[in-house]
mmCIF file of C-alpha atoms in Angstrom:
data_model
loop_
_atom_site.group_PDB
_atom_site.id
_atom_site.type_symbol
_atom_site.label_atom_id
_atom_site.label_comp_id
_atom_site.label_asym_id
_atom_site.label_seq_id
_atom_site.Cartn_x
_atom_site.Cartn_y
_atom_site.Cartn_z
ATOM 1 C CA GLN A 18 37.597 -0.237 29.170
ATOM 2 C CA VAL A 19 39.168 3.203 29.509
ATOM 3 C CA GLN A 20 41.151 4.154 32.562
ATOM 4 C CA LEU A 21 41.885 7.798 33.494
ATOM 5 C CA VAL A 22 44.526 8.811 35.945
ATOM 6 C CA GLU A 23 45.048 12.397 37.073
ATOM 7 C CA SER A 24 48.144 13.838 38.606
ATOM 8 C CA GLY A 25 49.684 17.181 39.545
ATOM 9 C CA GLY A 26 47.381 18.475 42.172
ATOM 10 C CA GLY A 27 48.703 20.115 45.275
ATOM 11 C CA LEU A 28 48.803 23.186 47.443
ATOM 12 C CA VAL A 29 49.510 26.568 45.858
ATOM 13 C CA GLN A 30 49.227 30.138 47.011
ATOM 14 C CA ALA A 31 46.682 32.480 45.548
ATOM 15 C CA GLY A 32 47.990 34.017 42.382
ATOM 16 C CA GLY A 33 50.096 31.030 41.608
ATOM 17 C CA SER A 34 50.000 28.469 38.872
ATOM 18 C CA LEU A 35 49.458 24.679 38.675
ATOM 19 C CA THR A 36 49.145 22.203 35.810
ATOM 20 C CA ILE A 37 47.215 18.951 36.281
ATOM 21 C CA THR A 38 47.476 16.031 33.859
ATOM 22 C CA CYS A 39 45.101 13.259 32.806
ATOM 23 C CA ILE A 40 46.396 10.195 31.056
ATOM 24 C CA ALA A 41 43.998 7.699 29.462
ATOM 25 C CA SER A 42 44.961 4.120 29.024
ATOM 26 C CA GLY A 43 43.301 0.782 28.312
ATOM 27 C CA ASN A 44 41.176 -0.076 25.327
ATOM 28 C CA ILE A 45 40.593 3.183 23.477
ATOM 29 C CA PHE A 46 39.048 3.185 20.089
ATOM 30 C CA VAL A 47 38.055 6.723 19.766
ATOM 31 C CA ILE A 48 37.584 9.685 22.157
ATOM 32 C CA ASP A 49 34.908 12.202 21.452
ATOM 33 C CA HIS A 50 35.877 14.772 23.955
ATOM 34 C CA MET A 51 37.695 15.184 27.257
ATOM 35 C CA SER A 52 36.739 17.415 30.189
ATOM 36 C CA TRP A 53 37.898 18.622 33.523
ATOM 37 C CA TYR A 54 35.313 18.848 36.269
ATOM 38 C CA ARG A 55 35.697 20.061 39.802
ATOM 39 C CA GLN A 56 33.755 19.588 43.016
ATOM 40 C CA THR A 57 33.893 20.739 46.547
ATOM 41 C CA PRO A 58 31.949 19.164 49.519
ATOM 42 C CA GLY A 59 28.332 20.090 49.502
ATOM 43 C CA LYS A 60 28.340 21.510 46.009
ATOM 44 C CA GLN A 61 27.417 20.107 42.636
ATOM 45 C CA ARG A 62 30.209 19.037 40.249
ATOM 46 C CA GLU A 63 31.064 21.835 37.831
ATOM 47 C CA LEU A 64 32.368 21.622 34.310
ATOM 48 C CA VAL A 65 35.670 23.539 34.217
ATOM 49 C CA ALA A 66 36.867 23.001 30.662
ATOM 50 C CA ARG A 67 36.272 20.743 27.716
ATOM 51 C CA ILE A 68 38.309 19.904 24.574
ATOM 52 C CA SER A 69 36.906 18.085 21.584
ATOM 53 C CA ARG A 70 38.771 15.625 19.425
ATOM 54 C CA GLY A 71 39.111 18.307 16.870
ATOM 55 C CA GLY A 72 40.567 20.739 19.378
ATOM 56 C CA ASN A 73 37.688 22.988 20.141
ATOM 57 C CA THR A 74 37.647 24.282 23.593
ATOM 58 C CA ASN A 75 35.116 25.786 26.072
ATOM 59 C CA TYR A 76 35.487 27.028 29.593
ATOM 60 C CA ALA A 77 33.383 27.858 32.610
ATOM 61 C CA ASP A 78 32.996 31.659 32.884
ATOM 62 C CA SER A 79 34.806 31.513 36.253
ATOM 63 C CA VAL A 80 38.005 30.250 34.686
ATOM 64 C CA LYS A 81 38.046 31.908 31.315
ATOM 65 C CA GLY A 82 41.427 33.728 30.745
ATOM 66 C CA ARG A 83 43.009 31.877 33.631
ATOM 67 C CA PHE A 84 42.822 28.153 32.675
ATOM 68 C CA THR A 85 43.920 26.466 29.409
ATOM 69 C CA ILE A 86 43.025 22.885 28.453
ATOM 70 C CA SER A 87 45.142 21.126 25.892
ATOM 71 C CA GLY A 88 45.603 17.616 24.689
ATOM 72 C CA ASP A 89 47.767 15.229 22.746
ATOM 73 C CA ASN A 90 45.376 12.718 21.126
ATOM 74 C CA ALA A 91 48.203 10.464 20.016
ATOM 75 C CA GLU A 92 49.513 10.175 23.626
ATOM 76 C CA ASN A 93 46.029 10.226 25.204
ATOM 77 C CA THR A 94 47.210 12.952 27.549
ATOM 78 C CA TRP A 95 45.439 16.176 28.477
ATOM 79 C CA LEU A 96 46.585 19.052 30.598
ATOM 80 C CA LEU A 97 44.799 21.765 32.473
ATOM 81 C CA GLN A 98 47.041 24.758 33.044
ATOM 82 C CA MET A 99 45.804 26.922 35.799
ATOM 83 C CA GLU A 100 47.094 30.438 36.357
ATOM 84 C CA ASN A 101 46.209 33.255 38.702
ATOM 85 C CA LEU A 102 44.663 30.682 40.989
ATOM 86 C CA LYS A 103 42.103 31.933 43.585
ATOM 87 C CA PRO A 104 41.037 30.300 46.831
ATOM 88 C CA GLU A 105 37.644 29.570 45.238
ATOM 89 C CA ASP A 106 39.432 27.311 42.775
ATOM 90 C CA THR A 107 40.045 24.880 45.601
ATOM 91 C CA ALA A 108 38.358 21.579 44.692
ATOM 92 C CA GLN A 109 38.829 17.978 43.638
ATOM 93 C CA TYR A 110 39.502 18.097 39.942
ATOM 94 C CA SER A 111 38.408 15.034 37.927
ATOM 95 C CA CYS A 112 39.080 14.072 34.391
ATOM 96 C CA HIS A 113 36.249 12.802 32.266
ATOM 97 C CA THR A 114 36.073 11.486 28.784
ATOM 98 C CA PHE A 115 33.295 10.296 26.412
ATOM 99 C CA ALA A 116 34.783 7.475 24.477
ATOM 100 C CA ARG A 117 34.362 4.172 22.712
ATOM 101 C CA ALA A 118 36.597 1.325 23.936
ATOM 102 C CA ASN A 119 36.318 -0.663 20.695
ATOM 103 C CA PRO A 120 34.536 -0.478 17.340
ATOM 104 C CA MET A 121 31.618 -2.597 18.619
ATOM 105 C CA ASP A 122 31.103 -0.450 21.713
ATOM 106 C CA VAL A 123 28.973 2.666 22.180
ATOM 107 C CA PHE A 124 30.235 5.900 23.577
ATOM 108 C CA ARG A 125 30.444 5.787 27.356
ATOM 109 C CA ASN A 126 31.386 8.125 30.185
ATOM 110 C CA TYR A 127 34.651 7.428 31.895
ATOM 111 C CA TRP A 128 35.946 9.128 35.055
ATOM 112 C CA GLY A 129 39.272 9.417 36.862
ATOM 113 C CA GLN A 130 39.659 9.299 40.659
ATOM 114 C CA GLY A 131 40.457 12.982 40.875
ATOM 115 C CA THR A 132 43.370 15.150 42.067
ATOM 116 C CA GLN A 133 43.016 17.744 44.854
ATOM 117 C CA VAL A 134 43.899 21.344 44.185
ATOM 118 C CA THR A 135 44.044 23.628 47.205
ATOM 119 C CA VAL A 136 44.662 27.366 46.838
ATOM 120 C CA SER A 137 45.608 29.178 49.997
ATOM 121 C CA SER A 138 44.884 32.879 50.528
#
């Protein structure tokens, strides 16, 4: 199985910056892509950013130009650098990957527990 652990969340003032990290461990044969999602109470989970194994990225319109996703495939570590944060960015941010744990396995969805990001106005 693949385990994902996020870190780096916290409280930041509007206009500030924060970087959150996701580290994957366990049995990892191949990762297809890795994503960051966010969710606030009463709202649907929203895709924030995604990076493919080849390095292609895409972002939600609400974060384009402010957030950057990057990854180190060899270290199974991914970052979400967030700049010019706004109060509406406040959410629980979760790491997700679509991966195969071993050559005999199929691709599966794996989720981390999440890290809270709070942006004060």
